[in-house]
């Protein structure tokens, strides 16, 4: 099963060099354990664009789709046998990036 793991932050570009080293090491452990699918950091939500194509003409709005004190600053997509395995893995991920994480199962498509 695959899981989306959102890295929660309230600051833009807040990662330190030490956190980068720890995240790289954690990513290497995910790869070695067969859990790695993909990961990336995200740009600040203020540079996002929301698209609403439900009407006759699309509507484009600058900025985040919701105002929030915290947002997804990055993410992992991991492979794990079940939620318990995913949660156990991401305890280490939380320590590595020094942020809170949100773990959500991906729905089968």
XYZ file of N, CA and C in Angstrom:
327
model
N 0.843 -1.173 0.000
C 0.000 0.000 0.000
C 0.892 1.241 0.000
N 0.406 2.292 -0.644
C 1.182 3.530 -0.693
C 0.551 4.589 0.203
N 1.408 5.458 0.740
C 0.997 6.515 1.654
C 1.605 7.837 1.227
N 0.812 8.889 1.325
C 1.295 10.256 1.156
C 1.638 10.775 2.538
N 2.827 11.311 2.677
C 3.266 11.873 3.948
C 3.558 13.347 3.725
N 2.733 14.209 4.292
C 2.928 15.649 4.180
C 3.820 16.141 5.310
N 4.805 16.947 4.959
C 5.671 17.598 5.936
C 5.019 18.929 6.289
N 4.698 19.123 7.553
C 3.954 20.295 7.997
C 4.917 21.351 8.521
N 4.762 22.584 8.021
C 5.621 23.689 8.465
C 4.820 24.982 8.438
N 5.323 25.987 9.117
C 4.679 27.308 9.125
C 5.601 28.379 8.566
N 6.759 27.934 8.068
C 7.754 28.869 7.547
C 8.187 28.414 6.160
N 8.597 29.347 5.341
C 9.078 29.031 4.006
C 10.586 28.834 4.023
N 11.059 27.865 3.244
C 12.502 27.620 3.113
C 13.198 27.571 4.468
N 12.608 26.828 5.404
C 13.110 26.836 6.777
C 14.087 25.708 7.084
N 14.312 24.815 6.138
C 15.196 23.691 6.386
C 16.639 24.113 6.600
N 17.294 23.437 7.536
C 18.705 23.711 7.822
C 19.587 22.697 7.097
N 20.864 22.991 7.028
C 21.812 22.053 6.409
C 21.828 20.727 7.164
N 21.763 20.787 8.484
C 21.765 19.563 9.297
C 20.523 18.724 9.016
N 19.371 19.383 8.875
C 18.152 18.654 8.550
C 18.263 18.022 7.165
N 18.879 18.720 6.223
C 19.075 18.172 4.881
C 19.890 16.897 4.904
N 20.945 16.877 5.708
C 21.785 15.683 5.836
C 20.969 14.538 6.444
N 20.194 14.842 7.481
C 19.384 13.814 8.142
C 18.301 13.282 7.203
N 17.687 14.160 6.426
C 16.651 13.738 5.471
C 17.260 12.861 4.383
N 18.431 13.239 3.867
C 19.101 12.415 2.853
C 19.393 11.019 3.395
N 19.870 10.944 4.637
C 20.162 9.638 5.246
C 18.878 8.833 5.430
N 17.810 9.494 5.855
C 16.526 8.814 6.012
C 16.021 8.307 4.661
N 16.119 9.137 3.629
C 15.698 8.720 2.291
C 16.481 7.496 1.824
N 17.782 7.458 2.119
C 18.602 6.295 1.765
C 18.091 5.044 2.477
N 17.670 5.176 3.745
C 17.127 4.032 4.487
C 15.783 3.593 3.882
N 14.963 4.560 3.463
C 13.701 4.194 2.797
C 13.979 3.401 1.523
N 14.955 3.862 0.735
C 15.304 3.156 -0.505
C 15.802 1.741 -0.206
N 16.703 1.646 0.765
C 17.286 0.343 1.107
C 16.228 -0.629 1.607
N 15.193 -0.115 2.278
C 14.136 -0.970 2.803
C 13.003 -1.234 1.832
N 13.106 -0.684 0.616
C 12.063 -0.895 -0.380
C 10.809 -0.066 -0.160
N 10.903 0.996 0.629
C 9.748 1.836 0.940
C 9.683 3.105 0.095
N 10.763 3.445 -0.590
C 10.845 4.696 -1.347
C 9.998 4.639 -2.611
N 9.180 5.674 -2.826
C 8.499 5.866 -4.102
C 8.928 7.211 -4.682
N 8.732 8.294 -3.915
C 9.074 9.630 -4.397
C 9.012 10.595 -3.227
N 9.773 11.687 -3.309
C 9.708 12.746 -2.303
C 10.157 14.055 -2.925
N 9.668 15.160 -2.372
C 10.074 16.479 -2.859
C 9.656 17.543 -1.856
N 10.347 18.666 -1.920
C 9.915 19.845 -1.192
C 8.950 20.634 -2.056
N 8.177 21.498 -1.425
C 7.207 22.310 -2.145
C 7.514 23.792 -1.968
N 7.262 24.564 -3.016
C 7.414 26.019 -2.932
C 6.375 26.580 -1.958
N 6.613 27.787 -1.512
C 5.716 28.475 -0.598
C 4.304 28.540 -1.201
N 3.260 28.356 -0.397
C 1.904 28.379 -0.942
C 1.498 29.719 -1.569
N 2.187 30.776 -1.238
C 1.832 32.080 -1.815
C 2.129 32.144 -3.310
N 2.926 31.231 -3.836
C 3.221 31.227 -5.272
C 2.376 30.194 -6.023
N 1.388 29.635 -5.333
C 0.521 28.649 -5.984
C -0.591 29.332 -6.770
N -1.225 28.561 -7.627
C -2.389 29.013 -8.386
C -3.485 27.973 -8.236
N -4.674 28.427 -7.893
C -5.832 27.551 -7.779
C -6.620 27.656 -9.081
N -6.989 26.512 -9.653
C -7.741 26.460 -10.899
C -9.101 25.840 -10.614
N -10.154 26.523 -11.032
C -11.505 25.978 -10.934
C -12.075 25.890 -12.346
N -12.054 24.701 -12.900
C -12.531 24.482 -14.255
C -13.929 23.901 -14.314
N -14.701 24.053 -13.237
C -16.034 23.442 -13.200
C -17.071 24.212 -13.994
N -16.851 25.472 -14.272
C -17.830 26.271 -14.998
C -17.539 26.305 -16.482
N -18.215 27.223 -17.171
C -18.018 27.373 -18.614
C -16.622 27.878 -18.941
N -16.083 28.746 -18.096
C -14.731 29.286 -18.252
C -13.920 28.975 -17.001
N -12.654 28.581 -17.149
C -11.841 28.315 -15.962
C -11.555 29.607 -15.197
N -11.467 29.473 -13.876
C -11.135 30.597 -13.004
C -9.783 30.294 -12.370
N -8.837 31.217 -12.507
C -7.501 31.086 -11.943
C -7.373 32.089 -10.805
N -6.955 31.614 -9.628
C -6.792 32.473 -8.459
C -5.384 32.300 -7.917
N -4.675 33.404 -7.717
C -3.336 33.350 -7.132
C -3.424 33.022 -5.653
N -2.417 32.293 -5.174
C -2.310 32.009 -3.750
C -2.901 30.674 -3.366
N -2.774 30.314 -2.107
C -3.215 28.996 -1.645
C -4.733 28.851 -1.705
N -5.196 27.597 -1.755
C -6.627 27.340 -1.823
C -7.292 27.545 -0.474
N -6.500 27.602 0.581
C -7.035 27.835 1.919
C -5.999 28.636 2.715
N -6.464 29.573 3.502
C -5.567 30.323 4.387
C -5.313 29.470 5.620
N -4.050 29.288 5.962
C -3.709 28.442 7.100
C -2.418 28.929 7.741
N -2.257 28.615 9.012
C -1.028 28.960 9.725
C 0.102 27.992 9.383
N -0.282 26.790 8.961
C 0.680 25.765 8.571
C 0.257 25.190 7.227
N 1.220 24.583 6.534
C 0.932 24.026 5.211
C 1.909 22.897 4.920
N 1.638 22.193 3.820
C 2.543 21.138 3.370
C 3.764 21.791 2.735
N 4.913 21.579 3.347
C 6.160 22.150 2.849
C 6.944 21.151 2.008
N 6.509 19.924 2.024
C 7.140 18.863 1.264
C 6.347 17.590 1.462
N 6.776 16.520 0.821
C 6.039 15.265 0.952
C 6.920 14.086 0.584
N 6.517 12.944 1.082
C 7.031 11.654 0.641
C 5.849 10.853 0.135
N 6.068 10.000 -0.815
C 5.148 8.916 -1.122
C 5.944 7.657 -0.835
N 5.418 6.855 0.079
C 6.141 5.652 0.505
C 5.292 4.419 0.266
N 5.954 3.294 0.247
C 5.323 1.982 0.133
C 5.495 1.301 1.493
N 4.392 0.794 2.057
C 4.467 0.077 3.330
C 3.392 -1.000 3.343
N 3.648 -2.072 4.075
C 2.715 -3.201 4.129
C 1.368 -2.787 4.715
N 1.384 -1.872 5.693
C 0.150 -1.409 6.318
C 0.422 -0.089 7.041
N -0.632 0.477 7.622
C -0.515 1.768 8.288
C 0.465 1.718 9.449
N 0.468 0.626 10.203
C 1.396 0.532 11.334
C 2.846 0.647 10.885
N 3.188 0.000 9.778
C 4.553 0.080 9.238
C 4.842 1.507 8.781
N 3.884 2.128 8.090
C 4.067 3.505 7.611
C 4.294 4.459 8.779
N 3.492 4.315 9.825
C 3.631 5.202 10.985
C 4.980 5.006 11.675
N 5.389 3.756 11.810
C 6.684 3.479 12.445
C 7.823 4.094 11.626
N 7.771 3.946 10.303
C 8.797 4.541 9.440
C 8.838 6.061 9.598
N 7.672 6.673 9.618
C 7.626 8.127 9.573
C 7.889 8.788 10.925
N 7.920 8.017 12.008
C 8.437 8.563 13.268
C 9.885 8.989 13.041
N 10.632 8.136 12.361
C 12.022 8.452 12.017
C 12.090 9.619 11.032
N 11.146 9.674 10.089
C 11.093 10.788 9.142
C 10.832 12.108 9.830
N 9.952 12.104 10.815
C 9.657 13.315 11.582
C 10.895 13.813 12.321
N 11.623 12.877 12.890
C 12.869 13.251 13.579
C 13.886 13.797 12.587
N 13.991 13.177 11.418
C 14.979 13.592 10.421
C 14.722 15.014 9.928
N 13.471 15.326 9.625
C 13.186 16.655 9.075
C 12.824 17.673 10.151
N 12.679 17.208 11.385
C 12.385 18.088 12.519
C 11.057 18.829 12.324
N 10.065 18.103 11.789
C 8.741 18.667 11.529
C 7.678 17.623 11.884
N 6.460 18.086 12.073
C 5.331 17.167 12.207
C 4.993 16.630 10.821
N 4.441 15.423 10.780
C 4.075 14.785 9.520
C 2.622 14.331 9.568
N 1.982 14.354 8.412
C 0.639 13.812 8.251
C 0.748 12.624 7.303
N 0.300 11.448 7.738
C 0.366 10.221 6.937
C -1.053 9.881 6.481
N -1.218 9.753 5.143
C -2.533 9.445 4.570
C -2.408 8.338 3.537
N -3.252 7.313 3.638
C -3.234 6.265 2.615
C -3.665 6.827 1.265
N -3.025 6.375 0.198
C -3.469 6.709 -1.160
C -4.567 5.729 -1.537
N -5.598 6.206 -2.165
C -6.682 5.346 -2.604
C -6.290 4.668 -3.898
N -6.663 3.420 -4.039
C -6.346 2.680 -5.263
C -7.085 3.317 -6.432
N -6.385 3.425 -7.561
C -7.007 4.086 -8.708
C -7.408 3.170 -9.792
